[in-house]
Structures are given as C-alpha cells and as structure tokens.
Amino acid sequence: MATSDFKPSPFLEPGAAASIGSLAILHLKRDQLIPVVLQSTADDGYAEGAVTNTRFGSFPHSTLKDVPWGTQVRASKVDTGSRGRGGAKRKIDDTEPKEAIQAGTGFVHLLPPTPESWTISLPHRTQVVYTPDASYILQRLQVRPGQTIIEAGAGSGS
C-alpha cells in the first residue's frame, strides 16, 4: 500500500467537520447513539440521496456534510413517495439529490467518533458460555494448571 493511500483513523483525526465518506455518530439521546458513514448518494430510492431514519426524524446525509462536530442538526421532510414499487424509477442520469426541506420537530447532535462513543453505539448482546464451550476454549488456549487467566467478558457490560 502506498503512503498516499494511507487514511488516518477517524478516532485520531476526525477533522473539523463531517465530510462524505467519514464516520459520524448521531447522538439521539443520552443512551442512544447511531454510527453512520456519510454517503453522497444511495440506492434506497430517496430523492434526497442517502438518508438515516430515526425515531426523531429523517436526516439526509446532504444536511450532515460540512457541518462542524457538535452541531445540532434539525430533521428534514423526506420524499418517501418516490420509493413506492408502483412509481416511476429515477433515471440513471438523474443522480443529483433533491434539496432537503427542514421539518418542524426532531434533531440530533453530530459527533465525531471516539472510542467511547463507538463502544456505546454498538449493539450489546450477551453470550452464554456453557461448560463444554468453556472446555473447548481452554483447550484451544492451551491453558495449563497454575496459569492465570483474565476473562474480559463477552456480555452486555461493555
């Protein structure tokens, strides 16, 4: 890989504002964060291009790009009618997304990714490890009597 192809981690150098192709965290409320990779267009049929839908509204990625981190972004009214199965499909050459119209309610805060916000935004699932599974794990790790083992957990306490 050439040095010009090197892209720094978004956790270390997020830049001053969100940009297309960058990882962003949408902060909905204290315990609800959504990780999003901003895209210019998407194939999900929205006239506005790529859109992230939340319980607080719809957020076209065009309204999130070039916005400084920490900014409160208002929800937009999204044209969902063009997504119907019976409607005419957009033409191939019609790739320019429509302008988003701001909605009356709903907002998110656009945050840069940090290790903490990334961990919180991922889904947490528990994992039960039964005795036969634990035995297999110990055998694969080549654990012997007298060795110290530190278990970090695979459950919901991330």
CSV table of C-alpha atoms in Angstrom, one decimal:
chain,number,residue,atom,x,y,z
A,1,MET,CA,0.0,0.0,0.0
A,2,ALA,CA,1.4,3.4,-1.0
A,3,THR,CA,1.8,6.1,1.6
A,4,SER,CA,-0.6,8.3,-0.4
A,5,ASP,CA,-3.3,5.7,0.1
A,6,PHE,CA,-3.0,5.9,3.9
A,7,LYS,CA,-6.1,7.2,5.6
A,8,PRO,CA,-5.8,8.0,9.3
A,9,SER,CA,-8.2,6.6,11.8
A,10,PRO,CA,-11.3,8.6,12.3
A,11,PHE,CA,-10.8,8.2,16.0
A,12,LEU,CA,-7.5,10.0,15.9
A,13,GLU,CA,-8.1,12.7,13.2
A,14,PRO,CA,-11.8,13.3,12.6
A,15,GLY,CA,-11.2,16.7,11.1
A,16,ALA,CA,-13.0,20.0,11.9
A,17,ALA,CA,-16.3,19.0,10.3
A,18,ALA,CA,-18.2,15.9,8.9
A,19,SER,CA,-17.5,15.0,5.3
A,20,ILE,CA,-18.7,12.5,2.8
A,21,GLY,CA,-17.1,9.1,3.5
A,22,SER,CA,-16.4,9.9,7.1
A,23,LEU,CA,-17.7,8.1,10.2
A,24,ALA,CA,-20.0,10.2,12.3
A,25,ILE,CA,-22.0,9.5,15.5
A,26,LEU,CA,-25.6,10.7,15.6
A,27,HIS,CA,-26.5,11.4,19.3
A,28,LEU,CA,-30.2,11.0,19.7
A,29,LYS,CA,-30.4,10.9,23.5
A,30,ARG,CA,-28.2,10.1,26.4
A,31,ASP,CA,-28.2,6.3,25.8
A,32,GLN,CA,-28.9,6.2,22.1
A,33,LEU,CA,-26.1,6.8,19.6
A,34,ILE,CA,-26.1,5.7,15.9
A,35,PRO,CA,-22.9,5.2,13.9
A,36,VAL,CA,-23.2,6.4,10.3
A,37,VAL,CA,-20.8,6.5,7.4
A,38,LEU,CA,-21.9,9.6,5.4
A,39,GLN,CA,-22.6,9.0,1.8
A,40,SER,CA,-23.4,11.3,-1.1
A,41,THR,CA,-26.0,9.1,-2.8
A,42,ALA,CA,-27.6,5.8,-2.0
A,43,ASP,CA,-29.7,3.2,-3.8
A,44,ASP,CA,-32.5,3.1,-1.3
A,45,GLY,CA,-34.7,5.3,-3.6
A,46,TYR,CA,-34.9,8.6,-1.6
A,47,ALA,CA,-35.0,11.7,-3.8
A,48,GLU,CA,-32.7,13.4,-1.3
A,49,GLY,CA,-29.9,10.7,-1.6
A,50,ALA,CA,-28.6,8.8,1.4
A,51,VAL,CA,-30.9,9.2,4.4
A,52,THR,CA,-30.7,8.0,8.1
A,53,ASN,CA,-34.1,7.4,9.6
A,54,THR,CA,-34.5,7.7,13.4
A,55,ARG,CA,-37.4,7.9,15.8
A,56,PHE,CA,-36.8,11.7,15.9
A,57,GLY,CA,-37.0,12.2,12.2
A,58,SER,CA,-35.1,11.7,8.9
A,59,PHE,CA,-31.7,13.0,8.3
A,60,PRO,CA,-30.4,13.2,4.7
A,61,HIS,CA,-26.6,12.9,4.6
A,62,SER,CA,-26.5,16.1,2.5
A,63,THR,CA,-27.6,18.0,5.6
A,64,LEU,CA,-24.8,16.4,7.7
A,65,LYS,CA,-21.9,17.0,5.4
A,66,ASP,CA,-19.6,20.0,6.1
A,67,VAL,CA,-21.3,20.6,9.4
A,68,PRO,CA,-18.9,21.2,12.4
A,69,TRP,CA,-18.8,18.5,15.0
A,70,GLY,CA,-21.1,19.0,17.9
A,71,THR,CA,-23.7,20.9,15.9
A,72,GLN,CA,-27.4,20.3,16.4
A,73,VAL,CA,-29.0,19.2,13.1
A,74,ARG,CA,-32.7,19.5,12.6
A,75,ALA,CA,-34.7,16.7,11.0
A,76,SER,CA,-35.9,17.0,7.4
A,77,LYS,CA,-39.0,16.2,5.5
A,78,VAL,CA,-38.1,13.3,3.2
A,79,ASP,CA,-39.9,12.4,0.0
A,80,THR,CA,-40.8,8.8,0.7
A,81,GLY,CA,-43.3,8.7,-2.1
A,82,SER,CA,-40.7,8.2,-4.7
A,83,ARG,CA,-39.7,4.9,-3.0
A,84,GLY,CA,-43.0,3.1,-3.9
A,85,ARG,CA,-42.9,0.0,-6.0
A,86,GLY,CA,-45.5,1.3,-8.5
A,87,GLY,CA,-43.9,4.7,-9.1
A,88,ALA,CA,-41.5,5.5,-11.9
A,89,LYS,CA,-37.9,4.8,-11.1
A,90,ARG,CA,-35.3,7.6,-11.2
A,91,LYS,CA,-33.4,7.8,-14.4
A,92,ILE,CA,-29.8,6.7,-14.3
A,93,ASP,CA,-28.6,10.2,-15.3
A,94,ASP,CA,-30.7,11.8,-12.6
A,95,THR,CA,-28.2,11.2,-9.8
A,96,GLU,CA,-28.4,14.7,-8.2
A,97,PRO,CA,-30.2,14.5,-4.9
A,98,LYS,CA,-33.1,16.9,-4.2
A,99,GLU,CA,-32.7,19.7,-1.7
A,100,ALA,CA,-33.9,18.6,1.8
A,101,ILE,CA,-36.7,20.6,3.5
A,102,GLN,CA,-36.3,21.2,7.2
A,103,ALA,CA,-39.0,19.5,9.4
A,104,GLY,CA,-40.8,21.3,12.3
A,105,THR,CA,-39.5,18.9,15.0
A,106,GLY,CA,-36.7,16.5,15.8
A,107,PHE,CA,-33.0,16.9,15.9
A,108,VAL,CA,-29.7,15.0,16.5
A,109,HIS,CA,-26.3,16.2,17.5
A,110,LEU,CA,-23.5,15.3,15.1
A,111,LEU,CA,-20.5,14.0,17.0
A,112,PRO,CA,-17.0,12.9,15.9
A,113,PRO,CA,-16.3,9.2,16.6
A,114,THR,CA,-14.4,8.4,19.8
A,115,PRO,CA,-13.6,5.0,21.2
A,116,GLU,CA,-16.1,5.6,24.0
A,117,SER,CA,-18.9,6.8,21.7
A,118,TRP,CA,-18.2,3.9,19.2
A,119,THR,CA,-18.5,1.3,22.0
A,120,ILE,CA,-21.7,2.8,23.3
A,121,SER,CA,-23.2,3.0,19.8
A,122,LEU,CA,-22.7,-0.7,19.0
A,123,PRO,CA,-25.4,-3.2,19.9
A,124,HIS,CA,-24.7,-5.1,23.1
A,125,ARG,CA,-25.6,-8.8,23.3
A,126,THR,CA,-24.9,-11.3,26.0
A,127,GLN,CA,-23.2,-14.6,25.3
A,128,VAL,CA,-23.8,-17.7,27.5
A,129,VAL,CA,-20.7,-19.9,27.6
A,130,TYR,CA,-21.6,-23.5,28.7
A,131,THR,CA,-19.2,-25.9,30.3
A,132,PRO,CA,-18.4,-27.8,27.0
A,133,ASP,CA,-17.7,-24.5,25.3
A,134,ALA,CA,-15.5,-23.3,28.1
A,135,SER,CA,-13.6,-26.6,28.0
A,136,TYR,CA,-13.0,-26.2,24.3
A,137,ILE,CA,-11.9,-22.5,24.7
A,138,LEU,CA,-9.4,-23.5,27.4
A,139,GLN,CA,-8.1,-26.4,25.3
A,140,ARG,CA,-7.6,-24.0,22.3
A,141,LEU,CA,-5.8,-21.5,24.5
A,142,GLN,CA,-3.5,-24.3,25.8
A,143,VAL,CA,-4.3,-23.3,29.4
A,144,ARG,CA,-2.5,-25.5,32.0
A,145,PRO,CA,-2.9,-25.8,35.8
A,146,GLY,CA,-1.4,-22.9,37.7
A,147,GLN,CA,-1.7,-20.4,34.9
A,148,THR,CA,-3.5,-17.1,35.5
A,149,ILE,CA,-6.4,-16.3,33.2
A,150,ILE,CA,-8.1,-12.9,32.9
A,151,GLU,CA,-11.6,-13.0,31.5
A,152,ALA,CA,-12.8,-9.8,29.9
A,153,GLY,CA,-16.4,-10.8,29.2
A,154,ALA,CA,-18.5,-11.2,26.1
A,155,GLY,CA,-21.7,-9.9,27.6
A,156,SER,CA,-23.6,-6.6,28.0
A,157,GLY,CA,-21.2,-4.9,30.3
A,158,SER,CA,-19.0,-3.3,27.6
